[in-house]
Tab-separated table of C-alpha atoms in Angstrom:
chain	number	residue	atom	x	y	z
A	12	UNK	CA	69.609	-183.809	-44.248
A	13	UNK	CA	68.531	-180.192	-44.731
A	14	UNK	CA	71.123	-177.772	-45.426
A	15	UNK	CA	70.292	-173.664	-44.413
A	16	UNK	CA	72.513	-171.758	-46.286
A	17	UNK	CA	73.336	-168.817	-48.662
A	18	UNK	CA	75.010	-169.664	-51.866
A	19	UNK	CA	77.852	-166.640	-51.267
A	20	UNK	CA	78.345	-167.493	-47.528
A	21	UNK	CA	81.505	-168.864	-47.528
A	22	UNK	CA	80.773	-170.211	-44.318
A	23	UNK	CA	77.816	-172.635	-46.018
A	24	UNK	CA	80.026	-172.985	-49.025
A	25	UNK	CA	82.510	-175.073	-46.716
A	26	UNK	CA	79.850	-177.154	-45.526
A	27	UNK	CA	78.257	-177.632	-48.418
A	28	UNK	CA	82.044	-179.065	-49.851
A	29	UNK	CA	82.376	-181.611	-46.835
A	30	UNK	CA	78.719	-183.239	-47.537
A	31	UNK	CA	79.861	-183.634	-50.995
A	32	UNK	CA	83.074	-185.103	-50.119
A	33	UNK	CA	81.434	-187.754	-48.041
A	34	UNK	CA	79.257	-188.375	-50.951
A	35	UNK	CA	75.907	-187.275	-48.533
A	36	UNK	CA	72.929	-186.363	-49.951
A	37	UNK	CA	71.310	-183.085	-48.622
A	38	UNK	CA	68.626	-180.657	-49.327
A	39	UNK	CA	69.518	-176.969	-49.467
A	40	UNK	CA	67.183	-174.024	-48.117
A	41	UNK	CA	68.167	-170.829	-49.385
A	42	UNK	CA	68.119	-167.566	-46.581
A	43	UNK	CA	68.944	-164.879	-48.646
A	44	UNK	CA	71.822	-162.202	-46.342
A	45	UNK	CA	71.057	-159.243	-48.492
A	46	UNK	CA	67.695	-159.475	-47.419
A	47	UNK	CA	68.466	-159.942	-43.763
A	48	UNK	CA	65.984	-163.290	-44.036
A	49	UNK	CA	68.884	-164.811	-41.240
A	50	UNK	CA	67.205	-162.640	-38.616
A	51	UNK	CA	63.199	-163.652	-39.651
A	52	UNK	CA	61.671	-164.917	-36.225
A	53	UNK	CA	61.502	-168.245	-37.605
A	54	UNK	CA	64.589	-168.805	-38.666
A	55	UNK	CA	65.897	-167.447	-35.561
A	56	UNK	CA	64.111	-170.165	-33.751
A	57	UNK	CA	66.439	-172.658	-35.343
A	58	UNK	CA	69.504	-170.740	-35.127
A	59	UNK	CA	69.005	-167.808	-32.650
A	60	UNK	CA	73.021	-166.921	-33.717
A	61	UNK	CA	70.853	-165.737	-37.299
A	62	UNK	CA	74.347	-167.337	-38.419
A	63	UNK	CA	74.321	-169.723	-41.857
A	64	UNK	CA	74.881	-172.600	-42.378
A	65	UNK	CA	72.495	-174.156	-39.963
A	66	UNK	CA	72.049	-178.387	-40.528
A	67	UNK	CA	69.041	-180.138	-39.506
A	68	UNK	CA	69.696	-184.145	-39.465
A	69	UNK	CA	66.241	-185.468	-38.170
A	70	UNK	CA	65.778	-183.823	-34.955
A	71	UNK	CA	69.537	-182.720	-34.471
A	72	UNK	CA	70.030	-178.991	-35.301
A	73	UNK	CA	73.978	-178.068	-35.621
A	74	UNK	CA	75.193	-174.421	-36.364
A	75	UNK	CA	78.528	-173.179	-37.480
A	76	UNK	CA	80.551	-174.578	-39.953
A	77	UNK	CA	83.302	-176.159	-38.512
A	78	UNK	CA	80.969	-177.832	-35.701
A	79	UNK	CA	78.915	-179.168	-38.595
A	80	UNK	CA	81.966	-180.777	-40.546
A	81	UNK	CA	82.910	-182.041	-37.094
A	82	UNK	CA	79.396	-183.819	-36.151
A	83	UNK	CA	79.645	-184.956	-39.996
A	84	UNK	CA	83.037	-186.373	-39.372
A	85	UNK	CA	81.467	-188.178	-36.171
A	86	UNK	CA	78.379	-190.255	-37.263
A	87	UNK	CA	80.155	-190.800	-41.339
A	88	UNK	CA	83.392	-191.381	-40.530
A	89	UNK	CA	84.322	-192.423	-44.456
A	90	UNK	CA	86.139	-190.190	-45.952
A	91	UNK	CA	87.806	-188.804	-43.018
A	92	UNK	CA	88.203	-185.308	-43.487
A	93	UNK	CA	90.821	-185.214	-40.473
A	94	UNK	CA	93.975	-187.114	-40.461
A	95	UNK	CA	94.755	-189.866	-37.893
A	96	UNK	CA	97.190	-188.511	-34.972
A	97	UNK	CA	95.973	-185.677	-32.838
A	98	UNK	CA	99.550	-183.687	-33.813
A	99	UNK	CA	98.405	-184.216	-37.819
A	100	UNK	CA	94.490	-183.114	-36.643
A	101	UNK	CA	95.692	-180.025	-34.894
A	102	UNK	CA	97.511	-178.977	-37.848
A	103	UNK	CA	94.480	-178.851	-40.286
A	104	UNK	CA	92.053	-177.493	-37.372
A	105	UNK	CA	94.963	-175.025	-36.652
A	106	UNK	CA	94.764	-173.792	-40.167
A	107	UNK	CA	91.084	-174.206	-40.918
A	108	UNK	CA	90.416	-171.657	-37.988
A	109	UNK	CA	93.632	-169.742	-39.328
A	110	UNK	CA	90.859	-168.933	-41.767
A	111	UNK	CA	87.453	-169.260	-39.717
A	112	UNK	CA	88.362	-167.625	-37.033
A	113	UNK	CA	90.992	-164.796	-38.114
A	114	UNK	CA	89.897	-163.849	-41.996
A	115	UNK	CA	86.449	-164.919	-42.706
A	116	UNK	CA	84.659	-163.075	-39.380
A	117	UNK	CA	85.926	-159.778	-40.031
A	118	UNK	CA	85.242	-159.877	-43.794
A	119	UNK	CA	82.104	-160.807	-43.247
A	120	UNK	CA	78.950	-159.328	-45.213
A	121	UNK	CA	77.705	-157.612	-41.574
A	122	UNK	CA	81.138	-156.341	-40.843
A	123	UNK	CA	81.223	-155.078	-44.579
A	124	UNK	CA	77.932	-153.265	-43.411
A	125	UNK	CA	78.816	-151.982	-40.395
A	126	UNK	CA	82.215	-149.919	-42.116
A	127	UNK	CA	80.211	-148.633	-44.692
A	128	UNK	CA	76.546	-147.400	-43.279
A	129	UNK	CA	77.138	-147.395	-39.428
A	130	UNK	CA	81.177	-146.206	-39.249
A	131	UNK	CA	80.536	-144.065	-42.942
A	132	UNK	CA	83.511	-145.563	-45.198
A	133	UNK	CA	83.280	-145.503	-48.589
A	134	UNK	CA	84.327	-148.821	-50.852
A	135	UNK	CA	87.859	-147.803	-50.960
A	136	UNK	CA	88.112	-147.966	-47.249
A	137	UNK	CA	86.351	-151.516	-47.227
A	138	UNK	CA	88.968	-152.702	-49.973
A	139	UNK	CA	91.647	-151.540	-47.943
A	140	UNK	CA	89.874	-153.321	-44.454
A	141	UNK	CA	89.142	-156.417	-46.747
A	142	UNK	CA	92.484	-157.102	-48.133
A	143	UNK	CA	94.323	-156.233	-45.199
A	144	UNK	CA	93.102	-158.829	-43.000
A	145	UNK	CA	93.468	-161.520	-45.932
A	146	UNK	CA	96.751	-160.666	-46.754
A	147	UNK	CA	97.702	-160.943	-42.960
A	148	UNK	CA	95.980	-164.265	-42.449
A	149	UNK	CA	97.565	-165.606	-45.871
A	150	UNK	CA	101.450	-164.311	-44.952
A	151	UNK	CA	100.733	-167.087	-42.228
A	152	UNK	CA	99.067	-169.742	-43.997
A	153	UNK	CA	101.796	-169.632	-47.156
A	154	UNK	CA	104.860	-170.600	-45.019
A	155	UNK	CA	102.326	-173.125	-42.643
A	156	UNK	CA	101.259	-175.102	-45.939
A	157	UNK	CA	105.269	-174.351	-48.139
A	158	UNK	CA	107.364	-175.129	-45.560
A	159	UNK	CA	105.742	-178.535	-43.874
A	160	UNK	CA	106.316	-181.702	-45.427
A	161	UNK	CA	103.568	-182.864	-44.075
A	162	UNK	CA	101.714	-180.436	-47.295
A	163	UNK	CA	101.079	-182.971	-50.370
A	164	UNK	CA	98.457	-181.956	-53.107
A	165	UNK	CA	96.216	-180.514	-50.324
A	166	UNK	CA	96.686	-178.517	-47.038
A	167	UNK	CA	97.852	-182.137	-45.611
A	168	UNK	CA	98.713	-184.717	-47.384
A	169	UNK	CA	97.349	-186.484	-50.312
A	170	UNK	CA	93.751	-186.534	-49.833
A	171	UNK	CA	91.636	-182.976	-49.005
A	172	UNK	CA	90.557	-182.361	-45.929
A	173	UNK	CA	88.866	-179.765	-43.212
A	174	UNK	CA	91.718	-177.354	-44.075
A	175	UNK	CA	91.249	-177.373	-47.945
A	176	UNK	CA	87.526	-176.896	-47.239
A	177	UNK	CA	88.113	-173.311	-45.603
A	178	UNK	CA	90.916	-172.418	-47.394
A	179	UNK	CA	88.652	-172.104	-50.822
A	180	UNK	CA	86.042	-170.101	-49.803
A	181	UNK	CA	88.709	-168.319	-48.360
A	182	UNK	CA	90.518	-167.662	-51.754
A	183	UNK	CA	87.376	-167.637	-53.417
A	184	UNK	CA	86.589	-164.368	-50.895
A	185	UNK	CA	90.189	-162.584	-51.139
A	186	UNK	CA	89.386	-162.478	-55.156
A	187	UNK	CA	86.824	-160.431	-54.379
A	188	UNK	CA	88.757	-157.339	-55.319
A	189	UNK	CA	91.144	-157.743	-58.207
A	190	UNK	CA	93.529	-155.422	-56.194
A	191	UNK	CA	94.495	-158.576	-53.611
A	192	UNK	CA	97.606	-159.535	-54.764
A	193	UNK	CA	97.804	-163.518	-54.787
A	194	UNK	CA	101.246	-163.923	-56.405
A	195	UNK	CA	103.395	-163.939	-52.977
A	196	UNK	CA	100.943	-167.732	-52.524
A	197	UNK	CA	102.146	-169.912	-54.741
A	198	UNK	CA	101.385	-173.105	-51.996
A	199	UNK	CA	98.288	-171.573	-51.364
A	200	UNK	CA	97.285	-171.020	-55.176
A	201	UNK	CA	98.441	-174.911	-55.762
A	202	UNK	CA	96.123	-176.343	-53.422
A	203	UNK	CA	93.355	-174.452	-54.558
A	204	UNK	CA	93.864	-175.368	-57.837
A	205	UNK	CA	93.993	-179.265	-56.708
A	206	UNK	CA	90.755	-178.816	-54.800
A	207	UNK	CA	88.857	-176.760	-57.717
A	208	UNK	CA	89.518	-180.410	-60.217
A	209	UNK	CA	87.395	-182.303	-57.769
A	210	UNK	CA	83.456	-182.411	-58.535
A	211	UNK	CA	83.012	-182.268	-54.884
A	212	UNK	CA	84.319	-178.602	-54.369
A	213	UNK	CA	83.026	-177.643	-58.266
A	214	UNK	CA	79.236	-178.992	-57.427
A	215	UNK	CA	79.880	-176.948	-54.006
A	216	UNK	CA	80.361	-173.123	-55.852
A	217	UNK	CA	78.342	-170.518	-54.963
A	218	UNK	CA	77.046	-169.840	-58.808
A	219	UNK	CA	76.204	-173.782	-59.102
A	220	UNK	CA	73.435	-173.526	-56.253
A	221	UNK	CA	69.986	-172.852	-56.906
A	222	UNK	CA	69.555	-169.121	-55.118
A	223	UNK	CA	72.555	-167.993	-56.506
A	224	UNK	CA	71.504	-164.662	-58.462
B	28	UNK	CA	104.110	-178.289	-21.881
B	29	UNK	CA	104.897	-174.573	-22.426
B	30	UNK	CA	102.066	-171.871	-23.499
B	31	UNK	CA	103.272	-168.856	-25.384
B	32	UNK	CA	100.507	-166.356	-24.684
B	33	UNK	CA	99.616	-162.977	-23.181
B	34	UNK	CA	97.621	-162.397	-19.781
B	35	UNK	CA	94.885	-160.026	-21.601
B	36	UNK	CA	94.487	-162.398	-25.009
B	37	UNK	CA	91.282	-164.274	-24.465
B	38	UNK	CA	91.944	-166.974	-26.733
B	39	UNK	CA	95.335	-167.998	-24.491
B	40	UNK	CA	92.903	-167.536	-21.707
B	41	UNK	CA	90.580	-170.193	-22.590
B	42	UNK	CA	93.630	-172.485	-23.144
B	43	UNK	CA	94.680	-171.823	-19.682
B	44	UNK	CA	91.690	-172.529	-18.765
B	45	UNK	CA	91.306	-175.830	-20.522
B	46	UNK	CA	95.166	-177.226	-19.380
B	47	UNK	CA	93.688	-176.369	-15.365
B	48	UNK	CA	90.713	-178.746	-15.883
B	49	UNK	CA	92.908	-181.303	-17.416
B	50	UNK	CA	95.048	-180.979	-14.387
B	51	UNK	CA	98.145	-180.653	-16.695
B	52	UNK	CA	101.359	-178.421	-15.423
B	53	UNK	CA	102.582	-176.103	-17.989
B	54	UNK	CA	104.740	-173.036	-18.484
B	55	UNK	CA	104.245	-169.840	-19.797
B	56	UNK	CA	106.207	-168.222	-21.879
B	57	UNK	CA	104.384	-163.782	-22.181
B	58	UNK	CA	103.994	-162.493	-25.900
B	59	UNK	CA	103.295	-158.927	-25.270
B	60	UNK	CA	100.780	-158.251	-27.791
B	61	UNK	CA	100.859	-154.853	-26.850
B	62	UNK	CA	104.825	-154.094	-27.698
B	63	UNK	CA	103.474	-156.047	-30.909
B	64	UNK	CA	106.263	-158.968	-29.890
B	65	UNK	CA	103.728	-161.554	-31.798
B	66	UNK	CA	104.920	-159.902	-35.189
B	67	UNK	CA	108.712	-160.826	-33.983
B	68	UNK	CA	110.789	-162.706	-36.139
B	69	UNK	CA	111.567	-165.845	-33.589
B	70	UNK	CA	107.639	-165.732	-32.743
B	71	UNK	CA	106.496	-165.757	-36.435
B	72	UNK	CA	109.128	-168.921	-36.825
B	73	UNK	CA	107.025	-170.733	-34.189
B	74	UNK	CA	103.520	-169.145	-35.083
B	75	UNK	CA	103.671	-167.728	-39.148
B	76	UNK	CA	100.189	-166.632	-38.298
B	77	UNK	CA	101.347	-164.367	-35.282
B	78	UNK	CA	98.405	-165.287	-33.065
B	79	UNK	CA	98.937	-166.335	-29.293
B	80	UNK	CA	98.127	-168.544	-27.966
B	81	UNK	CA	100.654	-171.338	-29.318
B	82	UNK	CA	100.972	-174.748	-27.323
B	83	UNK	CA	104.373	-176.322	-27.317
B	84	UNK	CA	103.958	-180.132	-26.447
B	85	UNK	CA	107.429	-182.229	-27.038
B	86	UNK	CA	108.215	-181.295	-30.897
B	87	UNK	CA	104.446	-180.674	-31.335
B	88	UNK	CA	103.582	-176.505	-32.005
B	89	UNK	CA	99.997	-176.019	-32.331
B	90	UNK	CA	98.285	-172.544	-32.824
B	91	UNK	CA	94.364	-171.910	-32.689
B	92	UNK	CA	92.909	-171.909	-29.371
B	93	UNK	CA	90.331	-174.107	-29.998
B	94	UNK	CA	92.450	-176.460	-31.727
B	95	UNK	CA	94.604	-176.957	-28.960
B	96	UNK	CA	91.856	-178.187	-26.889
B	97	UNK	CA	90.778	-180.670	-29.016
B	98	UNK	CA	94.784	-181.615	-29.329
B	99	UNK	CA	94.227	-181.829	-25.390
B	100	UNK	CA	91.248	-183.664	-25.681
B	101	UNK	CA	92.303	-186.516	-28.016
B	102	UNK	CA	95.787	-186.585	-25.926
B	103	UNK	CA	94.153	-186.609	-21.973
B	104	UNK	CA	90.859	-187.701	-22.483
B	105	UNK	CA	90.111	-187.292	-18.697
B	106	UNK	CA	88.269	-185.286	-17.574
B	107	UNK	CA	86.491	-184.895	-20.652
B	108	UNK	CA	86.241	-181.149	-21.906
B	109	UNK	CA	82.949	-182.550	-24.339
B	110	UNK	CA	80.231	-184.757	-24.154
B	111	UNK	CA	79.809	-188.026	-25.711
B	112	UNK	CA	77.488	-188.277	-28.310
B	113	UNK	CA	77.972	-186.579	-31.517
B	114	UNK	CA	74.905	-184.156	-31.282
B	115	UNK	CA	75.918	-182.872	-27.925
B	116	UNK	CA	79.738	-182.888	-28.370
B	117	UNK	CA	78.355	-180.536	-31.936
B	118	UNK	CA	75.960	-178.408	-29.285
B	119	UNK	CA	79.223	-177.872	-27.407
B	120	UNK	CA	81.622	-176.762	-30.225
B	121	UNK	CA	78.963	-174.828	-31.845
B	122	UNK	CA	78.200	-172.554	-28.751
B	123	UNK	CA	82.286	-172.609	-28.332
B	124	UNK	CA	82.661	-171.297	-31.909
B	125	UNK	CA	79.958	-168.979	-31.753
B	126	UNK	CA	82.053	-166.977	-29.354
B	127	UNK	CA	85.534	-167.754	-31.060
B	128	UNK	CA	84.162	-167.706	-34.323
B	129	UNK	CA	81.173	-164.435	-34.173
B	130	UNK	CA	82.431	-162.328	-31.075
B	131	UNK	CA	85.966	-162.584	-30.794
B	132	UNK	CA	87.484	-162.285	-33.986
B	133	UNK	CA	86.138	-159.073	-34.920
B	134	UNK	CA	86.143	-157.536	-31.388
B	135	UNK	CA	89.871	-158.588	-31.013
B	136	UNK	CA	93.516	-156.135	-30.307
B	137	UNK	CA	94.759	-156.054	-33.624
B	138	UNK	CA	90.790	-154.969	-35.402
B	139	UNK	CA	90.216	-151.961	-32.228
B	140	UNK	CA	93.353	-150.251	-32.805
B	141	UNK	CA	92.643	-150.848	-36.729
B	142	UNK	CA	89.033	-149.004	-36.355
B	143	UNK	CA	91.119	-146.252	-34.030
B	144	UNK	CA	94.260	-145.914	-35.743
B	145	UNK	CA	94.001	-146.696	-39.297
B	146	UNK	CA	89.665	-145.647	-39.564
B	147	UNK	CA	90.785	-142.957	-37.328
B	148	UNK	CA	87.861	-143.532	-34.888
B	149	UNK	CA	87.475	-142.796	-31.369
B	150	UNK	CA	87.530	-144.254	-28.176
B	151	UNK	CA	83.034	-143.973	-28.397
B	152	UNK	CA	82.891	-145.498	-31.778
B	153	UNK	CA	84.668	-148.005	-30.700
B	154	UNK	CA	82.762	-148.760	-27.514
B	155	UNK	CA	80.207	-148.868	-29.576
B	156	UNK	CA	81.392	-151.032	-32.443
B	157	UNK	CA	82.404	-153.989	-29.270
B	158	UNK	CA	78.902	-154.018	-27.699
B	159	UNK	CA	76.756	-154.226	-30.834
B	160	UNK	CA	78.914	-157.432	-31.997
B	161	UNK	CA	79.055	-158.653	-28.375
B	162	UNK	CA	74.818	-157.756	-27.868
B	163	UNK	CA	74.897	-159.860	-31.376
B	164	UNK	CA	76.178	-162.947	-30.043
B	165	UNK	CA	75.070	-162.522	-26.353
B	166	UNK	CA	71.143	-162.441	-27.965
B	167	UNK	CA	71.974	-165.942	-30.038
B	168	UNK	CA	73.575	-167.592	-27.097
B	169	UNK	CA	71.340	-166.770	-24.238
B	170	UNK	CA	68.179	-168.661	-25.879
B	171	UNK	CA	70.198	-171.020	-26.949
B	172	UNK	CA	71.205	-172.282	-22.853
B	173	UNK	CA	68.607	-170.802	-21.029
B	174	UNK	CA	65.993	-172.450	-23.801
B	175	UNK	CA	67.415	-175.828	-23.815
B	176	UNK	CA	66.967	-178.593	-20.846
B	177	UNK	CA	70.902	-179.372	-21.138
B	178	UNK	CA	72.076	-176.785	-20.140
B	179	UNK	CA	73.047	-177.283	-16.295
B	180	UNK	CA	75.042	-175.559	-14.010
B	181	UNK	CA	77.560	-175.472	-17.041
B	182	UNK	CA	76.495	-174.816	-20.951
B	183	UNK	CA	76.090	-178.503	-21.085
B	184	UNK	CA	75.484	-180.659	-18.086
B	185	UNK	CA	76.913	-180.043	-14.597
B	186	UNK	CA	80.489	-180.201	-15.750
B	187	UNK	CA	82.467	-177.876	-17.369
B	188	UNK	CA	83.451	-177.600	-20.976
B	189	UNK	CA	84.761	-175.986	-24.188
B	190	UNK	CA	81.799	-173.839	-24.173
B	191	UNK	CA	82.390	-172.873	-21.047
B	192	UNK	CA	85.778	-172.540	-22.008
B	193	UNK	CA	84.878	-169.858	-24.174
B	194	UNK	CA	81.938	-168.316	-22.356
B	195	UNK	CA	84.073	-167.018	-19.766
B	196	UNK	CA	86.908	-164.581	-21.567
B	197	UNK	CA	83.719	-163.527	-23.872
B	198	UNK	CA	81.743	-162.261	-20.530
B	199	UNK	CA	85.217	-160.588	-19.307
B	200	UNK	CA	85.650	-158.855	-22.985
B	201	UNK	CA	81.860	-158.232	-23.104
B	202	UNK	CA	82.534	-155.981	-18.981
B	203	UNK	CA	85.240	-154.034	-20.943
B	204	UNK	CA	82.932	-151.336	-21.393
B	205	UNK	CA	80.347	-150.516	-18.714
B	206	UNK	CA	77.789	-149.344	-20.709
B	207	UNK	CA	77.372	-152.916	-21.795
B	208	UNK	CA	74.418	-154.470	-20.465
B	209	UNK	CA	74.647	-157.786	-18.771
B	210	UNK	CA	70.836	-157.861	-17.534
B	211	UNK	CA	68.958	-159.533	-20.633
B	212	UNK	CA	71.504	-162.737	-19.329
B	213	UNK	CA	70.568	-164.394	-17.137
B	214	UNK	CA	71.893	-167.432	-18.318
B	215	UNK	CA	74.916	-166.333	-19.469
B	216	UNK	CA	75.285	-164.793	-15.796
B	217	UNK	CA	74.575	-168.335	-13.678
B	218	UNK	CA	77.212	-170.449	-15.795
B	219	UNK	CA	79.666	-167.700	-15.747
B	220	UNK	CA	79.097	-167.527	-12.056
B	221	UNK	CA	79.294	-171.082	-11.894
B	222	UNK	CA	82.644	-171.419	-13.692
B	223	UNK	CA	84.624	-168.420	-11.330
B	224	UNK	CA	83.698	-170.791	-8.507
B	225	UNK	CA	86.319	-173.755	-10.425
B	226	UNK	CA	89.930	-173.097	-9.120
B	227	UNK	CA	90.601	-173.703	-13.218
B	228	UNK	CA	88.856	-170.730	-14.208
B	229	UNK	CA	90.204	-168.827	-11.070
B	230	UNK	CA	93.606	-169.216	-11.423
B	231	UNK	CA	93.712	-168.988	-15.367
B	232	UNK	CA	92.210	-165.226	-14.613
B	233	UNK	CA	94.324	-162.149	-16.746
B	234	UNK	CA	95.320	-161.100	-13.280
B	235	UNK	CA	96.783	-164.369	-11.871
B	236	UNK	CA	99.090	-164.181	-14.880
B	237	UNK	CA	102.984	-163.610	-14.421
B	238	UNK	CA	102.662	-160.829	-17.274
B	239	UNK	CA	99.815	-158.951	-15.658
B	240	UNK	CA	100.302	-155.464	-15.666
């Protein structure tokens, strides 16, 4: 498998986290966001989105993240990054797209653009924007993951998961600015530390891959 | 069943959407997102994250749109809201997400009045700031149907599906403004016009709702 990512995308950091937790080898191909390579006609022919992480698996091409970890899930069942019962799934897609679909996209490197050189803001303003929208997305993850027994060492249970895969990039990203307060997360800050001792997430950070500069 | 959700929120749209094709009765309980009643104390109980829609199913609460149709999915498999194999079911979800996931996140209540009240913006700005992200993701999608031989009447196939799910809200969001320009898809265009001929898109419509204003 061929992997199309950016080693600070959070979006291919996730994936990259899921092919290591089911142990699948992958080769990465570096398209660089700063330099806008994500909208070069030929990569656009793969992913017209000019979104990353794109996967090729022989002649399958999947884009975005969480459809990726799903296909993965699909045809390599072992380890199952989804619990069993459709409640127990709906709770870690439910907070996996608390994060992919209500911090990450508006945080994103474009958006970040698009405050500063199209609407004029200076970095102030996009500290403000940035931590804003992670602090509200985090005030609802902290009492989803502290007050659910269903939480163990991960997001659910023992054993980590689709949620735990979006919820590090996602602290990963609100550490951006030292001014994000992460003290009112102590559930949050515990599975994150879990995740960070396994080699899967470790081999998966964005210094560890080869474009990282 | 009973939907908490709002008549204008496209992501409780597409959920209304998805119950109507499943042919599954439900009632709807109106979060006015404009009084802000999503931030309410009994609400945030339900939903920490203080996003509508939230499915209610027995003791079962699930939030995410998306993730409560793949709870419907795995619960009433018929009729099936994605394909079979794992390639095309990751087509599906992938065209879904680039919607949920690119579009509608950052073009979404809570980030306009943020970019008008807090960025102190106006109303043009901001008209501008929804069709360049829309325009974004409207270019990526079109190729990817009107370029690929399965698409059918629908995004996949002649039977409609989670990416129709989501195509529909995004073309209603993407008409907000008038100034944005529908011509360059074609594609986009035939399934939407496709889907508004299902009573399940029909009656899920803002304007059907019991909240409509």
């Amino acid at each position: 498998m061929e992997l199309y990512g950016f080693f600070r995308s959070s979006a291919a950091f996730r994936t990259r986290i899921a092919l290591n937790l089911k142990g699948l080898a992958f080769d990465q191909v570096p398209i660089n966001l700063r330099a806008n390579e994500q909208r070069r006609g030929d990569y656009l022919k793969l992913n017209p989105m000019g979104t990353v992480p794109t996967l090729i698996d022989g002649d399958i091409v999947v884009d975005q993240s969480l459809a990726i970890i799903e296909y993965l899930e699909e045809t390599h069942p072992e380890p199952p990054l989804l619990p069993k019962t459709p409640a127990d799934r709906a709770r870690v897609r439910a907070i996996a797209m608390d994060i992919a679909c209500e911090i990450h996209p508006i945080n994103n490197l474009r958006v970040r653009r698009y405050i500063l050189h199209d609407l004029g803001h200076d970095e102030k303003a996009l500290e403000t924007w940035m931590n804003h929208w992670t602090k509200l997305g985090f005030d609802g993850i902290e009492p989803m993951l502290a007050g659910d027994p269903r939480t163990g060492k991960f997001c659910h249970g023992d054993r980590p998961g689709m949620a735990d895969i979006c919820l590090v990039p996602g602290v990963f990203n609100a550490r951006i600015y030292p001014s994000f307060d992460m003290t009112p997360y102590p559930a949050i800050r515990r599975v994150f530390d879990n995740c960070m001792k396994l080699e899967a997430f470790e081999r998966a950070l964005p210094e560890r891959q080869s474009d990282a500069v």
